[in-house]
Amino acid sequence: MEYRYRDASEMKDSGVEWIGNIPKDWTISRIDKEFNVRNEKVSDKEYPPLSVTKQGILPQLENVAKSDNGDNRKKVCVGDFVINSRADRKGSCGVSIYDGSVSLICNVLTPKKLHPQYVHSLFRNYYFSEEFYRWGSGIVDDLWSTNIEKMKKINIPIPMGEEDEKIANFLDKKTSQFDSIISKKEALIEKLEEAKKSLISEVVTGKVKVVKSSDGYDLVKRSSDDMKDSGVEWIGEIPKDWEVKRIKQISNVISKGTTPSTIGREIADNGKIRFLKAENIYDGDICLTPQFFIDEETNKILKRSELKEHDVLFVIAGATIGKTAIVKKAHCPANTNQAISFIRLYNNINYKFVYFWLSSPKLQENMWLYAVQSAQPNLSMENLGNFHIVYPNKEEIDIITDYIEINTIKICEIMEVLDTKYKN
């Protein structure tokens, strides 16, 4: 199946802002001219509950929410288009491949002539989502809703003849190819992620020894005679000349930040002093977006949590608990809130080794034994300070750190190449 781009001479202005130009032989029509509205009320016992998601219309895995009357739902048939009237601008809609039922707040439309797959792709388009949202009313981002009477007035593009079916078949083929490519890419990246974790775990726990060679570094598996019991069950055996310490024993400061509002101050969208939140700790680094700032006066008041170069950050609250990063010179001046704890090590301590240890799978697994599960998981600074860490001599720490850094960079570069390759 071939395709080509139409040139300007084959196009015309649709007269509808969200659609823009369309082929000259296409037309514009309102939704109410092209669809029938389905409003039949049914029970979820007879018609299984369906969920309206960003992936499309799927069987509901969990029980219907208590607020939803199971005997008072809306019927959906295969080929129906379903969208939640409470528009979320995220594309939570689609053509159903199942018979079932949805909440009464959903709009259900049956195409009169248009091919279901064309409808599915058209209505899941970003620009349609924005148009659907524009026709709504209510409280923005809360109780905003686009009812069926408003939706029926929206204009859509109608292909000539059987072109909608050709488009649908083409999209079916292409999306299948893309899904296959994405699946392969994700599998490769997952293997690389596991390789990176395994690399860190094997080296920082001393299971293998890093030895400098003429070509760089070699890994040598230690014999049982080289090992001893660490005395910590979850760590297991370590090299005989290594020690086990606690994070607090190698740290000068373990502390956390404060939310400026608790002292009557505000966070701004721009400024001189960067203010880091948990969402800024991503993939082992500090991500500078979203950007938050505080002014110099606020930073003076919160001087206790002013960050310094080489501080090791550890998220101690929220969904990203356990994420780690190192403060670099380029990040400063900076401060942080109470969801992030910072560890300031003694001068002769290799901060990168501590960062790799805190990022290691064994430590991350053990962390959950101490995390308090309430509205959101959280960890006390006392628990963080009491985490065990294996500790080689300084020369070996430096070699280990260099080796991990070089090889994780290589793995990340391969991931980037894969990502770029599959995007193109």
XYZ file of C-alpha atoms in Angstrom:
424
model
C 0.000 0.000 0.000
C 1.534 3.274 -1.159
C 0.906 6.830 -0.104
C 2.064 10.287 -1.107
C 1.733 13.830 0.178
C -0.813 15.978 -1.639
C 0.542 19.236 -3.022
C -1.059 22.622 -2.339
C -3.025 22.624 -5.616
C -4.985 19.573 -4.431
C -6.037 21.188 -1.164
C -8.620 23.740 -0.032
C -9.446 25.623 3.132
C -11.992 23.644 5.141
C -13.320 26.787 6.797
C -12.943 25.065 10.162
C -10.030 26.239 12.297
C -9.174 22.960 14.012
C -9.218 21.044 10.702
C -7.348 23.467 8.439
C -6.812 22.453 4.808
C -8.459 19.335 3.360
C -8.405 17.671 -0.090
C -10.592 19.461 -2.646
C -12.934 16.475 -3.059
C -13.523 16.104 0.698
C -16.424 17.731 2.519
C -17.184 19.056 5.982
C -20.095 17.728 7.989
C -21.420 17.941 11.546
C -21.178 14.956 13.865
C -24.982 14.715 14.135
C -25.182 14.176 10.366
C -22.699 11.288 10.404
C -23.557 9.465 13.650
C -26.498 8.159 15.592
C -26.479 8.726 19.357
C -26.815 5.588 21.485
C -28.607 6.230 24.779
C -29.919 2.771 25.661
C -29.633 2.080 29.393
C -28.542 -1.416 30.415
C -27.167 -3.401 33.357
C -23.505 -4.333 33.698
C -24.639 -7.887 34.443
C -25.932 -8.250 30.912
C -23.379 -5.924 29.277
C -19.890 -6.148 30.867
C -18.407 -2.833 32.069
C -15.889 -1.133 29.784
C -13.297 1.501 30.651
C -12.590 4.613 28.564
C -8.794 5.044 28.554
C -5.971 6.706 26.614
C -5.365 3.306 24.999
C -8.977 3.115 23.833
C -12.035 1.237 25.093
C -10.976 -1.720 27.238
C -12.677 -4.296 29.469
C -12.894 -3.025 33.031
C -10.544 -5.137 35.140
C -11.776 -3.914 38.508
C -15.297 -3.704 39.869
C -17.380 -0.764 38.732
C -16.918 2.195 41.071
C -19.493 2.385 43.853
C -20.645 5.768 42.579
C -21.634 4.088 39.308
C -24.990 2.301 39.366
C -24.413 -1.095 37.745
C -28.074 -1.310 36.733
C -28.038 2.115 35.108
C -25.332 2.200 32.461
C -25.118 3.010 28.774
C -24.997 0.290 26.122
C -21.990 0.049 23.783
C -21.770 -2.159 20.689
C -18.775 -3.154 18.596
C -17.936 -0.227 16.303
C -19.385 2.469 18.590
C -17.263 5.483 19.389
C -17.122 6.334 23.123
C -15.761 9.426 24.861
C -16.135 10.581 28.440
C -18.145 13.832 28.373
C -15.838 15.155 31.114
C -13.106 15.965 28.629
C -9.617 15.497 30.055
C -7.704 16.570 26.910
C -5.709 13.324 27.080
C -7.404 11.386 24.275
C -9.320 9.025 26.572
C -11.720 7.739 23.933
C -11.974 5.311 21.046
C -14.025 2.947 18.927
C -14.971 -0.154 20.899
C -14.117 -3.642 19.722
C -16.340 -5.021 22.510
C -20.024 -5.151 23.335
C -20.531 -3.810 26.838
C -21.547 -0.840 28.938
C -20.091 2.449 30.115
C -20.958 5.134 32.629
C -23.856 7.426 31.767
C -21.458 10.387 31.635
C -20.015 8.975 28.391
C -21.112 10.015 24.911
C -21.716 6.975 22.679
C -21.969 7.456 18.898
C -22.638 4.920 16.130
C -21.166 5.779 12.694
C -23.734 5.796 9.871
C -21.257 5.279 7.015
C -17.753 6.200 8.152
C -15.308 3.356 8.697
C -14.869 2.705 12.477
C -11.052 2.720 12.267
C -11.104 6.090 10.493
C -13.397 7.401 13.232
C -11.099 5.960 15.906
C -8.049 7.728 14.479
C -9.864 10.998 13.728
C -11.362 11.418 17.179
C -8.191 10.418 19.025
C -6.330 13.153 17.179
C -4.888 15.871 19.446
C -6.642 18.655 17.523
C -10.036 16.994 17.867
C -9.440 16.550 21.617
C -8.807 20.280 21.894
C -11.926 21.076 19.832
C -14.053 18.726 21.943
C -12.737 20.421 25.064
C -13.455 23.876 23.585
C -17.146 23.035 23.227
C -17.382 22.144 26.901
C -18.276 24.227 29.942
C -17.968 24.084 33.732
C -15.051 24.330 36.138
C -11.766 24.073 34.217
C -9.770 20.856 34.867
C -12.311 19.723 37.447
C -15.964 19.495 36.362
C -15.479 20.558 32.752
C -17.880 18.673 30.495
C -18.912 18.531 26.833
C -22.443 17.153 26.595
C -23.772 15.253 23.606
C -25.839 18.172 22.286
C -22.724 20.334 22.073
C -20.629 17.517 20.629
C -23.119 16.930 17.802
C -22.412 20.446 16.489
C -18.691 19.834 15.958
C -17.605 19.800 12.302
C -15.436 16.934 11.027
C -13.742 16.147 7.669
C -15.450 13.557 5.435
C -13.296 11.729 2.837
C -14.555 11.151 -0.690
C -16.044 7.788 -1.624
C -14.317 4.856 0.069
C -11.208 6.814 0.989
C -12.040 6.552 4.707
C -11.738 2.756 4.420
C -8.425 3.062 2.559
C -7.159 5.418 5.261
C -8.334 2.979 7.942
C -6.548 0.029 6.288
C -3.385 2.082 5.823
C -3.407 3.177 9.488
C -4.040 -0.406 10.628
C -0.968 -1.583 8.747
C 1.257 1.313 9.810
C 0.243 1.297 13.480
C 0.895 -2.457 13.562
C 4.389 -1.838 12.174
C 5.005 0.979 14.658
C 3.761 -1.166 17.552
C 6.183 -3.921 16.530
C 9.089 -1.455 16.305
C 8.207 0.130 19.660
C 7.912 -3.306 21.286
C 11.372 -4.319 20.020
C 12.878 -1.015 21.144
C 11.325 -1.315 24.606
C 12.583 -4.902 24.949
C 16.133 -3.823 24.011
C 16.066 -0.860 26.371
C 14.721 -3.062 29.169
C 17.632 -5.478 28.654
C 20.089 -2.581 28.746
C 18.496 -1.238 31.933
C 18.834 -4.672 33.527
C 22.467 -4.842 32.365
C 23.148 -1.454 33.958
C 21.535 -2.516 37.254
C 23.413 -5.811 37.246
C 26.677 -4.028 36.514
C 26.227 -1.662 39.459
C 25.044 -4.401 41.809
C 27.879 -6.855 41.065
C 30.594 -4.218 41.382
C 29.465 -2.159 44.397
C 28.790 -5.288 46.451
C 32.248 -6.684 45.662
C 31.053 -9.867 43.936
C 33.507 -9.036 41.163
C 36.737 -7.061 41.388
C 37.557 -4.210 39.012
C 41.193 -4.325 37.931
C 42.973 -1.706 35.848
C 44.522 -3.044 32.648
C 46.298 -1.686 29.585
C 42.955 -1.627 27.750
C 41.046 0.027 30.581
C 39.440 -2.245 33.148
C 38.905 -5.980 33.617
C 36.394 -7.743 35.866
C 37.679 -10.639 37.984
C 35.270 -12.870 39.905
C 36.361 -13.219 43.537
C 36.798 -16.679 45.015
C 35.001 -17.765 48.175
C 38.343 -17.462 50.022
C 38.370 -13.744 49.251
C 34.962 -13.210 50.870
C 33.541 -12.870 54.395
C 30.090 -12.548 55.932
C 29.108 -8.884 56.043
C 26.928 -9.423 59.117
C 24.002 -7.829 57.265
C 21.586 -10.414 55.862
C 20.444 -8.494 52.783
C 24.032 -7.630 51.780
C 25.461 -11.133 52.186
C 29.168 -11.725 51.648
C 31.663 -8.968 50.913
C 35.437 -8.929 50.233
C 37.531 -9.585 53.342
C 39.195 -6.180 53.251
C 35.913 -4.246 52.940
C 33.941 -2.742 55.810
C 30.235 -2.242 56.465
C 29.228 1.184 57.720
C 26.075 3.226 57.955
C 25.397 6.259 55.772
C 25.415 8.517 58.833
C 28.942 7.353 59.738
C 30.350 8.725 56.478
C 28.189 11.859 56.346
C 28.763 15.333 57.681
C 25.103 16.336 57.181
C 21.869 14.457 56.434
C 18.963 16.847 56.155
C 15.995 17.860 54.028
C 14.294 21.005 52.775
C 11.107 22.898 53.570
C 8.143 24.129 51.572
C 8.432 27.949 51.388
C 4.701 28.420 52.073
C 5.224 27.156 55.637
C 7.260 30.295 56.334
C 5.017 32.615 54.375
C 7.159 32.663 51.239
C 6.355 31.705 47.636
C 7.772 29.618 44.792
C 8.203 31.451 41.477
C 8.490 30.387 37.813
C 11.793 32.240 37.401
C 14.539 33.684 39.541
C 18.129 33.194 40.710
C 17.810 30.372 43.252
C 16.659 27.036 41.833
C 14.173 25.159 44.023
C 14.156 21.397 43.504
C 11.170 19.116 44.013
C 10.909 15.332 43.763
C 9.745 15.585 40.129
C 13.102 17.154 39.264
C 14.919 13.924 40.179
C 14.665 11.754 37.084
C 16.690 8.877 35.655
C 19.557 9.379 38.102
C 19.984 13.054 37.371
C 18.534 16.475 38.157
C 16.073 17.523 35.468
C 15.725 21.296 35.198
C 12.085 21.102 34.107
C 9.615 21.818 35.540
C 11.391 24.937 36.786
C 10.856 26.319 40.288
C 12.676 29.205 41.951
C 12.839 31.100 45.234
C 14.230 34.575 45.860
C 17.436 35.322 47.745
C 15.610 36.324 50.939
C 13.747 33.003 51.049
C 17.009 31.169 50.396
C 18.598 32.953 53.367
C 15.706 31.915 55.616
C 16.020 28.326 54.331
C 19.827 28.366 54.527
C 19.835 25.041 56.390
C 18.731 23.257 53.185
C 20.841 25.215 50.718
C 22.435 22.635 48.440
C 26.120 22.347 47.618
C 28.053 20.741 44.793
C 28.528 16.954 45.323
C 25.528 16.645 47.686
C 23.811 13.300 47.105
C 20.039 13.702 46.812
C 17.583 10.978 47.816
C 13.793 11.290 47.426
C 12.232 10.308 50.766
C 8.527 10.957 50.061
C 6.013 10.398 47.298
C 5.640 8.181 44.258
C 9.305 8.536 43.240
C 10.743 7.581 46.625
C 14.282 6.199 46.291
C 15.261 8.253 43.248
C 18.795 9.613 43.547
C 20.960 12.298 41.969
C 24.164 14.279 42.508
C 24.190 18.071 42.754
C 26.552 19.527 40.165
C 28.080 22.980 40.064
C 25.717 23.967 37.232
C 22.699 23.294 39.484
C 23.785 25.791 42.129
C 22.652 27.975 43.777
C 19.759 25.695 44.731
C 17.497 24.683 47.579
C 14.979 21.901 48.032
C 11.724 20.884 49.685
C 10.889 18.299 52.342
C 10.430 15.421 49.855
C 14.158 15.395 49.113
C 16.874 14.563 51.603
C 20.448 15.568 50.895
C 23.538 13.738 52.108
C 26.690 15.792 52.502
C 29.659 13.484 52.894
C 32.975 14.000 54.636
C 35.578 15.543 52.319
C 37.553 12.374 51.665
C 34.495 10.288 50.763
C 33.780 9.413 47.134
C 30.275 10.822 46.616
C 29.837 8.973 43.319
C 30.337 5.609 45.008
C 27.697 6.509 47.608
C 25.333 7.570 44.812
C 25.858 4.260 42.974
C 25.317 2.329 46.203
C 22.061 4.157 46.970
C 20.936 3.480 43.371
C 21.787 -0.213 43.516
C 18.949 -2.779 43.308
C 19.835 -4.326 46.694
C 19.612 -1.020 48.545
C 16.447 -0.010 46.695
C 14.766 -3.307 47.621
C 15.835 -2.994 51.255
C 14.557 0.600 51.403
C 10.943 -0.597 51.258
C 11.371 -2.414 54.575
C 11.642 1.021 56.211
C 9.306 3.125 54.068
C 6.081 4.046 55.851
C 3.041 3.414 53.674
C 0.297 5.980 54.283
C -1.312 8.348 51.776
C 2.100 8.252 50.095
C 5.268 6.309 50.947
C 7.835 8.185 52.998
C 11.138 7.536 54.682
C 12.630 9.289 57.697
C 16.089 10.851 57.628
C 16.943 8.610 60.566
C 16.197 5.541 58.453
C 18.212 6.963 55.580
C 21.163 7.592 57.903
C 20.951 4.025 59.215
C 21.163 2.431 55.775
C 24.163 0.103 55.568
C 26.833 0.710 52.968
C 29.760 -1.526 52.054
C 33.027 0.329 52.083
C 36.244 -0.623 50.223
C 39.553 1.214 50.603
C 39.794 4.569 48.821
C 41.892 3.305 45.920
C 39.386 0.562 45.104
C 36.426 2.923 45.552
C 37.899 5.259 42.936
C 38.510 2.409 40.487
C 34.974 1.039 40.992
C 33.439 4.480 40.519
C 35.387 5.155 37.321
C 34.455 1.760 35.901
C 30.718 2.119 36.626
C 30.647 5.670 35.306
C 32.374 4.771 32.032
C 30.185 1.743 31.395
C 26.857 3.279 32.399
C 27.613 6.169 30.049
C 28.222 3.638 27.262
C 24.922 1.900 28.007
C 23.050 5.223 28.067
C 24.626 6.197 24.739
C 23.416 2.932 23.202
C 19.920 3.652 24.556
C 19.976 7.106 22.979
C 21.072 5.656 19.631
C 18.239 3.121 19.813
C 15.729 5.817 20.682
C 16.883 8.037 17.805
C 16.972 5.127 15.367
C 13.417 4.016 16.086
C 12.072 7.568 16.102
C 13.414 8.084 12.607
